[in-house]
Tab-separated table of C-alpha atoms in Angstrom:
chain	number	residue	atom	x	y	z
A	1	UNK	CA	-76.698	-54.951	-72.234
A	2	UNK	CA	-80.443	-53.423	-71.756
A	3	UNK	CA	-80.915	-55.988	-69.502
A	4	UNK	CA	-78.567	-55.084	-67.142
A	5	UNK	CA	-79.828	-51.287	-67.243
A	6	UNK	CA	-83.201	-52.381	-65.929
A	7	UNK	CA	-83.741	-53.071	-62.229
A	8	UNK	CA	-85.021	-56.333	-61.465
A	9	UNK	CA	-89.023	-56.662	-60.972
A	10	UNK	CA	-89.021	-57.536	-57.208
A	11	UNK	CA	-86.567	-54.253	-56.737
A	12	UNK	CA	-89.109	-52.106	-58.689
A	13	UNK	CA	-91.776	-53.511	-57.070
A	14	UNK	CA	-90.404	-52.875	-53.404
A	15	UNK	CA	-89.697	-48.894	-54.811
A	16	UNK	CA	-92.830	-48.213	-55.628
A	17	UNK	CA	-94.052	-49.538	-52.035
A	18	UNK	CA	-91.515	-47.396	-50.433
A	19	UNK	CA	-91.826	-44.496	-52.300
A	20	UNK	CA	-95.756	-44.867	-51.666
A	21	UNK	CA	-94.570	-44.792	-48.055
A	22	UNK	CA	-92.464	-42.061	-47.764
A	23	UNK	CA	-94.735	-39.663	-50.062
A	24	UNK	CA	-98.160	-40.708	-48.770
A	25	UNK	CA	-97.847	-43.802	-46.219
A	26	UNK	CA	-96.364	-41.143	-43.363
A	27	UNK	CA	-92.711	-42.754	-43.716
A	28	UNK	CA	-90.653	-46.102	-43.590
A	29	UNK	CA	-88.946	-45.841	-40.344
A	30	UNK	CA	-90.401	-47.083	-36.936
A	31	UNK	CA	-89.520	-44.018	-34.939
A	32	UNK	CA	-91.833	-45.078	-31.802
A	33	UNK	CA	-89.154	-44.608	-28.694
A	34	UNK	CA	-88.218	-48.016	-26.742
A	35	UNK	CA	-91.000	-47.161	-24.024
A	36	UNK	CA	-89.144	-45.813	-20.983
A	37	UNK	CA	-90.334	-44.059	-17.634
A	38	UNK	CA	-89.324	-41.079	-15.839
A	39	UNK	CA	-87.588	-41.817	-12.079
A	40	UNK	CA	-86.636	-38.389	-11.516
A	41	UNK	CA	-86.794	-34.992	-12.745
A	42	UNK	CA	-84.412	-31.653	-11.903
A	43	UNK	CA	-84.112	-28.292	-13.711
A	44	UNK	CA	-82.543	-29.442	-17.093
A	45	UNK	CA	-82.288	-32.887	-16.197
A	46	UNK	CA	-84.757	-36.169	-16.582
A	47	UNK	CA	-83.740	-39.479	-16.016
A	48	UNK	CA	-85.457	-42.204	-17.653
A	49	UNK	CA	-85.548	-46.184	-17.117
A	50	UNK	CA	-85.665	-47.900	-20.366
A	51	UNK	CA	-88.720	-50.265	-19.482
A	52	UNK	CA	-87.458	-54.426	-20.691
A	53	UNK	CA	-89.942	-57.209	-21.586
A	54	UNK	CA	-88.180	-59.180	-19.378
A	55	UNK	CA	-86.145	-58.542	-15.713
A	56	UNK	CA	-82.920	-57.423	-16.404
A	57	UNK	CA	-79.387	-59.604	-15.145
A	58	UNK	CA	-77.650	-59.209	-12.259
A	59	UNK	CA	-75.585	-56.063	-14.194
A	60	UNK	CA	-74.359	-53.241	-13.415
A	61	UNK	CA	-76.955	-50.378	-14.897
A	62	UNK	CA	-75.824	-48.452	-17.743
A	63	UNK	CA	-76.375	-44.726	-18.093
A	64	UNK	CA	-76.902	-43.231	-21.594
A	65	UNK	CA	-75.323	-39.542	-21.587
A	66	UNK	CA	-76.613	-37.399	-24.659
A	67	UNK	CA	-74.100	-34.345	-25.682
A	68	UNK	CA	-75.987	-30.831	-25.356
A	69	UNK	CA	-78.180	-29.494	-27.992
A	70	UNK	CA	-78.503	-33.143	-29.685
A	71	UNK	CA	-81.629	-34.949	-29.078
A	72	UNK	CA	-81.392	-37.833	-26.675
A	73	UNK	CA	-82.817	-40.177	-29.339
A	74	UNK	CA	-79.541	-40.372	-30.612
A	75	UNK	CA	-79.426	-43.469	-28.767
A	76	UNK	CA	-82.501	-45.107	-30.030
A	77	UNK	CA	-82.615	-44.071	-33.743
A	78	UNK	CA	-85.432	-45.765	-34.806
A	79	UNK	CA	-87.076	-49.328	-34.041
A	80	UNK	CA	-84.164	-52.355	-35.267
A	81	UNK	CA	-81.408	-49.674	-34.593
A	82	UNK	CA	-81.189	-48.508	-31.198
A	83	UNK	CA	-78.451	-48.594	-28.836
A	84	UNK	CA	-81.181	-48.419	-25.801
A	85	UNK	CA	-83.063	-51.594	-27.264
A	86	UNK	CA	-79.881	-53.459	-27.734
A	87	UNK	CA	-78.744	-53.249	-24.097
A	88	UNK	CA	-82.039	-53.865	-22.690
A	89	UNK	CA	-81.758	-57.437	-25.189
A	90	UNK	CA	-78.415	-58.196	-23.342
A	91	UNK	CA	-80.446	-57.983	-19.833
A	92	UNK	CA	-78.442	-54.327	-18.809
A	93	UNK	CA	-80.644	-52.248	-16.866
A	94	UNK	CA	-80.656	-49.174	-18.923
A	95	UNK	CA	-81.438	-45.629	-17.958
A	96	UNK	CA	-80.746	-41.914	-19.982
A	97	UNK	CA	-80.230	-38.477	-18.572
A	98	UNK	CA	-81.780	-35.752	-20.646
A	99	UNK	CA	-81.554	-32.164	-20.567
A	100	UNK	CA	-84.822	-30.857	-22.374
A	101	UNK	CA	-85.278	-27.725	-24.581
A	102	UNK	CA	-82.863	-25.190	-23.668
A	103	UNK	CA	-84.386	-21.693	-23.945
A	104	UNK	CA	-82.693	-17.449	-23.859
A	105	UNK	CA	-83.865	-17.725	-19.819
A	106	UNK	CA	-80.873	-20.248	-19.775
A	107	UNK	CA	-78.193	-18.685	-21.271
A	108	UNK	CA	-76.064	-18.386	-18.051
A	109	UNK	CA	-75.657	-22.232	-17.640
A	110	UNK	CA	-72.050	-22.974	-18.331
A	111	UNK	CA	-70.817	-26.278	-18.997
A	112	UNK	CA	-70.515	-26.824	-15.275
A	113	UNK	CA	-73.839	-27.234	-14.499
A	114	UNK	CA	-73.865	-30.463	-16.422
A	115	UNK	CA	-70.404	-31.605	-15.881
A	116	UNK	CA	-70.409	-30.669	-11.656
A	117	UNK	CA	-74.271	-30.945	-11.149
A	118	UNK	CA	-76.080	-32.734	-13.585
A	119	UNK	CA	-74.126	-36.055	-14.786
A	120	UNK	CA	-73.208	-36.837	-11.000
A	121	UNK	CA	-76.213	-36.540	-8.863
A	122	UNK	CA	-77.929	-38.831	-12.625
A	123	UNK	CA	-74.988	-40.939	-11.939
A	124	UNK	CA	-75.697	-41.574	-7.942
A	125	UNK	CA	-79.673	-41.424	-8.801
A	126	UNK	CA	-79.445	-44.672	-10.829
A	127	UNK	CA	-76.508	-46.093	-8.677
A	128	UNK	CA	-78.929	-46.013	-5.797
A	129	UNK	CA	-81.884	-47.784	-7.609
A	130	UNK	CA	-79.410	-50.034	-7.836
A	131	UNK	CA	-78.846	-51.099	-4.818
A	132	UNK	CA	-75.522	-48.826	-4.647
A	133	UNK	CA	-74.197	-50.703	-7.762
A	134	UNK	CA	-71.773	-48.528	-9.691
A	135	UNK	CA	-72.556	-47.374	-13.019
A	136	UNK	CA	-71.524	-47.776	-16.183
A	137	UNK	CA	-71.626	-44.614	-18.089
A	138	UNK	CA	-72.165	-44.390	-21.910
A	139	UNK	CA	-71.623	-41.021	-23.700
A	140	UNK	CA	-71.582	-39.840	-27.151
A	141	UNK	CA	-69.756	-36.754	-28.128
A	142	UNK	CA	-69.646	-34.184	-25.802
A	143	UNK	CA	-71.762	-36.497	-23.496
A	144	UNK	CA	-68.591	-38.383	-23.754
A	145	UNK	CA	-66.382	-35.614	-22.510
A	146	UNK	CA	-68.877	-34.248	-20.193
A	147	UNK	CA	-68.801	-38.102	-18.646
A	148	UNK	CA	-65.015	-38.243	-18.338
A	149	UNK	CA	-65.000	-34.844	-16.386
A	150	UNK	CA	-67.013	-35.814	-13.976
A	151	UNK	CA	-65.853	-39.020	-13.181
A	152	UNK	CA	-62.308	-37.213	-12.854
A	153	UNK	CA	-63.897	-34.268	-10.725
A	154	UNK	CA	-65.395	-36.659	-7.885
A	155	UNK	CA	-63.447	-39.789	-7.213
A	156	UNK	CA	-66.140	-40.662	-4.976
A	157	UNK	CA	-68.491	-41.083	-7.606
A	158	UNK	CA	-69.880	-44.246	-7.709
A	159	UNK	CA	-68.780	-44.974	-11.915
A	160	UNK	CA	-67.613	-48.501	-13.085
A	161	UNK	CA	-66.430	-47.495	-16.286
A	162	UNK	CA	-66.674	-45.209	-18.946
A	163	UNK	CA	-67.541	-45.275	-22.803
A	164	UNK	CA	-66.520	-42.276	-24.893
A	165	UNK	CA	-67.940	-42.659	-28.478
A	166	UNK	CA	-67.236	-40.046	-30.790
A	167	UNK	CA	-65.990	-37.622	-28.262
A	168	UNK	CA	-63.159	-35.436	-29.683
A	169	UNK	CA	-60.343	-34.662	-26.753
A	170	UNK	CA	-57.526	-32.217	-29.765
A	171	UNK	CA	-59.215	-30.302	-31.600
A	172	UNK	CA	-55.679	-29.542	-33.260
A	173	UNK	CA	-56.315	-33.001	-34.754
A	174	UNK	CA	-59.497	-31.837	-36.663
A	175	UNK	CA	-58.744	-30.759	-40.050
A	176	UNK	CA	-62.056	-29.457	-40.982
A	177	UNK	CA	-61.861	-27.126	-37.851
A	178	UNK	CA	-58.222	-25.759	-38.569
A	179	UNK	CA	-59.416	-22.933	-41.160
A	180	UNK	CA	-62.283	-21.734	-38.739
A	181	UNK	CA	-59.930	-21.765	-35.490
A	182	UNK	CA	-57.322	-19.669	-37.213
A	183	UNK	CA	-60.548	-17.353	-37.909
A	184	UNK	CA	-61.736	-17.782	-34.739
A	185	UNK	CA	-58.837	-16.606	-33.234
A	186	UNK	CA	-58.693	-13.436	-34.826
A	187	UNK	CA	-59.077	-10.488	-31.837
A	188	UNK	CA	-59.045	-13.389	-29.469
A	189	UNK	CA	-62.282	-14.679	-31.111
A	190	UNK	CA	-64.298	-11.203	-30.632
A	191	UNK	CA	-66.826	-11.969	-33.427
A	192	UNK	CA	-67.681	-14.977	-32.658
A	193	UNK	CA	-68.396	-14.016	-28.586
A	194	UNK	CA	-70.451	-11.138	-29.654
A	195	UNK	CA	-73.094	-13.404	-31.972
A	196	UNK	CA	-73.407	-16.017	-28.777
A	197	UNK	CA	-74.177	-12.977	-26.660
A	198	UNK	CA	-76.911	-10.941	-28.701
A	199	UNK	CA	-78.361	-14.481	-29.226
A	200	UNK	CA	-77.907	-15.668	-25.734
A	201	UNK	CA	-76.408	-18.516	-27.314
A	202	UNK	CA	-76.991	-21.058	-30.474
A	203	UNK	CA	-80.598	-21.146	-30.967
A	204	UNK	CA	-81.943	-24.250	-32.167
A	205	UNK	CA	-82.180	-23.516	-35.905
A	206	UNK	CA	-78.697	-22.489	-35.992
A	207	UNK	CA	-77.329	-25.671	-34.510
A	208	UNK	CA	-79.863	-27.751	-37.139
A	209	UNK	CA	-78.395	-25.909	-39.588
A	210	UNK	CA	-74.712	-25.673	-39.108
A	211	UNK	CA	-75.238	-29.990	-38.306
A	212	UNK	CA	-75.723	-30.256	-41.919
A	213	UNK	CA	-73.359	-27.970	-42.811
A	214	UNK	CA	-70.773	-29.940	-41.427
A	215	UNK	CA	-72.386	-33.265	-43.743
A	216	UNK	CA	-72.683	-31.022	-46.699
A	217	UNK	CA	-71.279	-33.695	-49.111
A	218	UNK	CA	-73.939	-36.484	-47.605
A	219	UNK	CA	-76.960	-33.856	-48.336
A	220	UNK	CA	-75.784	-33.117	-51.908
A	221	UNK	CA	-76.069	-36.342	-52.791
A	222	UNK	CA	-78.923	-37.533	-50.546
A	223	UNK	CA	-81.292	-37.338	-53.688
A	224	UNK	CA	-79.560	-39.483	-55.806
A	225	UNK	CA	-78.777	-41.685	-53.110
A	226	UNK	CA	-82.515	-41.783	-52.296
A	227	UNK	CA	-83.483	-43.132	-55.727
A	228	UNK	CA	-80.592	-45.512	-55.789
A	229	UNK	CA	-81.531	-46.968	-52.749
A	230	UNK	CA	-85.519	-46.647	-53.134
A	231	UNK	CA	-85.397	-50.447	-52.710
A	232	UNK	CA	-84.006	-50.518	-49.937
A	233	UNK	CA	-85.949	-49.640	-47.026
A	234	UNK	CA	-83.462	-50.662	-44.004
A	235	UNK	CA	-81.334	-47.813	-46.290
A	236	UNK	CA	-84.583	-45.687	-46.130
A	237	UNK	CA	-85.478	-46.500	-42.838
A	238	UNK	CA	-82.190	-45.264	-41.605
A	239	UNK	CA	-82.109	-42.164	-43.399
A	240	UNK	CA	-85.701	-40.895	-42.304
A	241	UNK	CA	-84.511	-40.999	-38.888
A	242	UNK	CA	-81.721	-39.235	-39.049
A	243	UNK	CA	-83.703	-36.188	-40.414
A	244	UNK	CA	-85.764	-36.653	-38.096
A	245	UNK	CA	-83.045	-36.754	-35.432
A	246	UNK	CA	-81.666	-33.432	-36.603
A	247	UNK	CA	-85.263	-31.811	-36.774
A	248	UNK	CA	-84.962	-31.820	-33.360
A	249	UNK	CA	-81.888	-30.833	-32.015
A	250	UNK	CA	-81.874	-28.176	-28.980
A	251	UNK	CA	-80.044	-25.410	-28.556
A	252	UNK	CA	-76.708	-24.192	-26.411
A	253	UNK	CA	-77.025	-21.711	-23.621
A	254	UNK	CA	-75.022	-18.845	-24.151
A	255	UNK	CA	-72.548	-19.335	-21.356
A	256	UNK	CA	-71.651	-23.117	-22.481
A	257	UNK	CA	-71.353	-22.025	-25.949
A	258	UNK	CA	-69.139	-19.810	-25.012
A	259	UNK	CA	-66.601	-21.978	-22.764
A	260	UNK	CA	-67.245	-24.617	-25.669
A	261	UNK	CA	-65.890	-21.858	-28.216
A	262	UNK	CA	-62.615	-20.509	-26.017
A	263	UNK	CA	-62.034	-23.248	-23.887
A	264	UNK	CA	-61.845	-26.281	-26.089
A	265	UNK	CA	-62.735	-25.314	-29.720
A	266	UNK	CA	-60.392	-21.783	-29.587
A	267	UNK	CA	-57.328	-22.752	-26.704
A	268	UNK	CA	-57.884	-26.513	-27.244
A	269	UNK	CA	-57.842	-26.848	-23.433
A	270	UNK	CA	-58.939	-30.747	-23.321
A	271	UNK	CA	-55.499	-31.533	-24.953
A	272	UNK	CA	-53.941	-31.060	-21.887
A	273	UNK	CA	-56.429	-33.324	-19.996
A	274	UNK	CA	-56.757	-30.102	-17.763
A	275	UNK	CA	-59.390	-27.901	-17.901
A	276	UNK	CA	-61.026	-25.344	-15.403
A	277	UNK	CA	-64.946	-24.987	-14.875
A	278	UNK	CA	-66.163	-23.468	-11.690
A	279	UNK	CA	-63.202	-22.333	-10.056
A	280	UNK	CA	-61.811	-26.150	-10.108
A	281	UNK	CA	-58.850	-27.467	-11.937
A	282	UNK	CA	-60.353	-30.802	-13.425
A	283	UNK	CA	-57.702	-33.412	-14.431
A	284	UNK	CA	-58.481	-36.495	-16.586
A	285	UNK	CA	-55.711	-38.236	-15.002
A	286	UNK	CA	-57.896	-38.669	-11.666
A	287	UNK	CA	-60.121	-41.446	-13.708
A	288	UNK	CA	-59.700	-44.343	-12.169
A	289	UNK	CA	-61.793	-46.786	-13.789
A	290	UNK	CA	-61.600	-48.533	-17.340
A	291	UNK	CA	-62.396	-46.614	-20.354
A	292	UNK	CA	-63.419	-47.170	-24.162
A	293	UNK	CA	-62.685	-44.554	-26.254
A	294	UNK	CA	-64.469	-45.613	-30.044
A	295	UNK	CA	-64.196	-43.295	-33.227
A	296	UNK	CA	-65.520	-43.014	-36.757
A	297	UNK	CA	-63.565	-43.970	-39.714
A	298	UNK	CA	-65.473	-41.441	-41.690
A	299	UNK	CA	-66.316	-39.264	-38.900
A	300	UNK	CA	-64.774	-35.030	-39.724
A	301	UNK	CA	-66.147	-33.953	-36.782
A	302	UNK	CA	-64.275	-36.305	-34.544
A	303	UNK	CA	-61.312	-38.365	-36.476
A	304	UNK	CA	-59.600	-41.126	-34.930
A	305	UNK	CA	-56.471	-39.342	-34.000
A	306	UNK	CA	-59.150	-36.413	-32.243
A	307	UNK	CA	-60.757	-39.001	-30.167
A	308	UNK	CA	-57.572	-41.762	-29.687
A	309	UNK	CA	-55.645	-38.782	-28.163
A	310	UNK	CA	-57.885	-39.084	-24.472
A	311	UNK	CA	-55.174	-42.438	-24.192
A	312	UNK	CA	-52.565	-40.080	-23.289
A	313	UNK	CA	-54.361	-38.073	-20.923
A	314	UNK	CA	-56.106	-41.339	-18.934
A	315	UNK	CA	-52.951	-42.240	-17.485
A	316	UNK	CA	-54.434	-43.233	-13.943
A	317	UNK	CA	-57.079	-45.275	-15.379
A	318	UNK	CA	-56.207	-49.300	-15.414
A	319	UNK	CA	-57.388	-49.631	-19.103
A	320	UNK	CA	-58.430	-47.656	-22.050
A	321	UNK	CA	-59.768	-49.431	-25.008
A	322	UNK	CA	-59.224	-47.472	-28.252
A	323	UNK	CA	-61.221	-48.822	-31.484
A	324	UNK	CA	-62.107	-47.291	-34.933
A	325	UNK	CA	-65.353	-48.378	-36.477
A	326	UNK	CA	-66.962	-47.820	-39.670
A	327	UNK	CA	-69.665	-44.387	-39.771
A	328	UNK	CA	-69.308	-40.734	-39.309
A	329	UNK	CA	-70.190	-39.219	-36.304
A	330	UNK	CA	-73.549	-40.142	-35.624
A	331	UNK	CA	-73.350	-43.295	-38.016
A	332	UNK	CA	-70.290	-44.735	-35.745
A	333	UNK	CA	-72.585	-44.820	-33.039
A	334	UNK	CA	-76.274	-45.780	-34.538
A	335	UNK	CA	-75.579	-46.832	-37.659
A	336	UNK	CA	-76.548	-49.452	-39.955
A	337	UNK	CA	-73.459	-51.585	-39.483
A	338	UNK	CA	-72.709	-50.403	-36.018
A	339	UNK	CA	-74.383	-53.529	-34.294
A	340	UNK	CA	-71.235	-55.304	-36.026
A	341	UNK	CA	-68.901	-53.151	-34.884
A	342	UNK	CA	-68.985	-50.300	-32.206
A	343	UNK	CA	-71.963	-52.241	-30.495
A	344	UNK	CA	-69.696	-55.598	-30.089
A	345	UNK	CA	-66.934	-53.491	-28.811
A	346	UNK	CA	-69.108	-51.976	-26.249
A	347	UNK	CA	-70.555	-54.980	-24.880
A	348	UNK	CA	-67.455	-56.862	-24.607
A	349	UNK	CA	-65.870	-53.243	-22.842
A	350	UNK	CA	-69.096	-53.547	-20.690
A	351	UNK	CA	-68.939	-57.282	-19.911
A	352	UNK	CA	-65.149	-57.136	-18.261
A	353	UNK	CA	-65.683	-53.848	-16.984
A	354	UNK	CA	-68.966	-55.008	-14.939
A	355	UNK	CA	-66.984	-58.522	-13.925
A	356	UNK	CA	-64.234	-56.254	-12.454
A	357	UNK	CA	-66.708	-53.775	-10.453
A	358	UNK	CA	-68.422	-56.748	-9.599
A	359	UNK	CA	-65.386	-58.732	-7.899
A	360	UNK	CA	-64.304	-55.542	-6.123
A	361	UNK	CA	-67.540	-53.694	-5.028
A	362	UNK	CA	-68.665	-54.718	-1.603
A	363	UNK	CA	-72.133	-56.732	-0.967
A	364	UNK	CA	-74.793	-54.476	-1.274
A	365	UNK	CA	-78.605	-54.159	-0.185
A	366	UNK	CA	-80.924	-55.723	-3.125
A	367	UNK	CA	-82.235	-52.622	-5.251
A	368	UNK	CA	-86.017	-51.469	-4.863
A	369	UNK	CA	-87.448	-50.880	-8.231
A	370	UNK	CA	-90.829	-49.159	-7.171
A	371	UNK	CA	-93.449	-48.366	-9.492
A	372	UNK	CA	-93.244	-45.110	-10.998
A	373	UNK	CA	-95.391	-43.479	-13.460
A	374	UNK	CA	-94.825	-44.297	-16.986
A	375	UNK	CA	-93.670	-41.950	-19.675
A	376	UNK	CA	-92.059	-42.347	-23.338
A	377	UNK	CA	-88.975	-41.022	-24.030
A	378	UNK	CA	-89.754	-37.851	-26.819
């Protein structure tokens, strides 16, 4: 019985080398970016090339689309799990669009900006490096959302498909939201509208701290997990970089918070599939290419029946994929077991999704991938 109480010797030993790292060794996780170089820069928007070791296929390029406020290394975690890494091993040319630190000077951006400016001209930037091929866009959460809107707002955008990971479309379908919308929408959500505008928006801190919040249980027990897993150091690994994900979140502009707040968190507008931004009437019906919508088993910020529901509202696309896959919300998309799961069903979404862009997109110039000067992704 004793014997089973003590840990074996190689665990202990491989502890006490972890814990030396984490206390004193400057951490366990690789969290050097997958080295990446900047191809063109706008007010609030960068877009990187994800540099490969070796030329890329003859595939479509894939665009990475962060949500707002989240850091863009949400896609490449830490070195052995990155999303960015993985599709530059299956030969994808790769690219992000990032929005930088958002500051009180930009507190009259509204979600427009990204949805009607920023996502499209990224999306014909990259489709033009590539010789005019279309792209395949990528987006996690709100990047997700903001992806789908403006592939419905421009049908002449030049988008093969879209993947929509974690990306709630009811909020009705939230339950941890329910008891804060019904206090939201007390004097048509007064409170809340006057804290975005003496702040000018949700400063960074705020959203940092209202992330964890919303994974309270997970950072009760993240001591005890910590010592249970001290052998570990994939478990470690994993969990260093996450905190250091959420260390450096950004924050909203006033005006986005506040359509974010009404628009889809308050009036649920995205049910519908309609929303307006800019004087437009947006419709996710006007998508006409094939979608993957993938949520988190364990996700509360964007259940399966949250992020399913965009299958109703697709209906002039020609496909939509909906999976479920293990991980809350940022675990579903970078977690330890998502190379198993949500990564397999993206590639095989991206695979028949390129073959059918590629059988009916007309010949096109060869692409001219000029040298331009190198930066890492932060």
């Amino acid at each position: 019985m004793v014997g089973r109480l003590i840990p074996p010797t190689e665990s202990i030993i491989h502890a006490a080398a972890n814990a030396y790292d984490m206390i004193l060794g400057g951490g366990v996780a690789d969290l050097r970016p997958t080295p990446a170089r900047i191809i063109d820069e706008a007010p609030k928007r960068t877009i990187y090339e994800y540099l490969a070791p070796e030329p890329p296929r003859d595939l479509p390029p894939v665009m990475l689309v962060p949500p707002l406020a989240a850091s863009a290394r949400c896609f490449d975690l830490h070195r052995g799990c990155s999303l960015a890494a993985h599709m530059l091993a299956a030969g994808r040319p790769t690219y992000l669009v990032e929005y930088g630190a958002i500051s009180f000077a930009d507190r009259e951006l509204g979600l427009e900006h990204w949805v009607l400016d920023v996502v499209p001209s990224a999306v014909r930037i990259v489709s033009e490096r590539n010789g005019g091929r279309p792209v395949q866009l990528v987006g996690w959460c709100l990047g997700g959302i903001m992806s789908a809107l403006a592939t419905a707002a421009d049908e002449e955008l030049p988008v093969a498909s879209l993947a929509l990971i974690a990306s709630p479309f009811d909020f009705s379908r939230v339950p941890l939201f329910q008891p804060l919308r019904a206090i939201a929408n007390v004097a048509d959500g007064a409170a809340g509208t006057a804290i975005y505008r003496v702040l000018g928006g949700a400063p960074a801190p705020i959203v940092r701290q209202v992330f964890r919040l919303l994974s309270l249980d997970k950072y009760l027990v993240k001591p005890v997990a910590t010592l249970a897993n001290l052998h570990d150091r994939d478990y470690l690994a994993q969990q260093e970089a996450v905190d250091n994900f959420i260390d450096n979140m950004h924050a909203y502009p006033g005006r986005t918070i506040g359509q974010l707040y009404h628009r889809l968190f308050r009036e649920n507008d995205l049910a519908s599939g309609r929303i307006e931004l800019a004087g437009r009437a947006l419709d996710l019906a006007d998508v006409r290419v094939p979608v993957l919508a993938v949520a988190g088993e364990d996700d509360n910020l964007a259940p399966p029946a949250a992020v399913h529901h965009v299958a109703e509202l697709l209906t002039g696309a020609p496909e939509v994929r909906t999976e479920t896959a293990p991980g809350g919300h940022l675990g579903v998309l970078t977690g330890r077991s998502a190379a198993g799961t949500t990564w397999r069903h993206l590639d095989r979404h991206l695979d028949d999704s390129g073959r059918l862009a590629s059988a009916t997109e007309p010949r096109r110039p060869a692409s001219r991938r000029g040298a331009v000067a190198g930066s890492a992704v932060a």
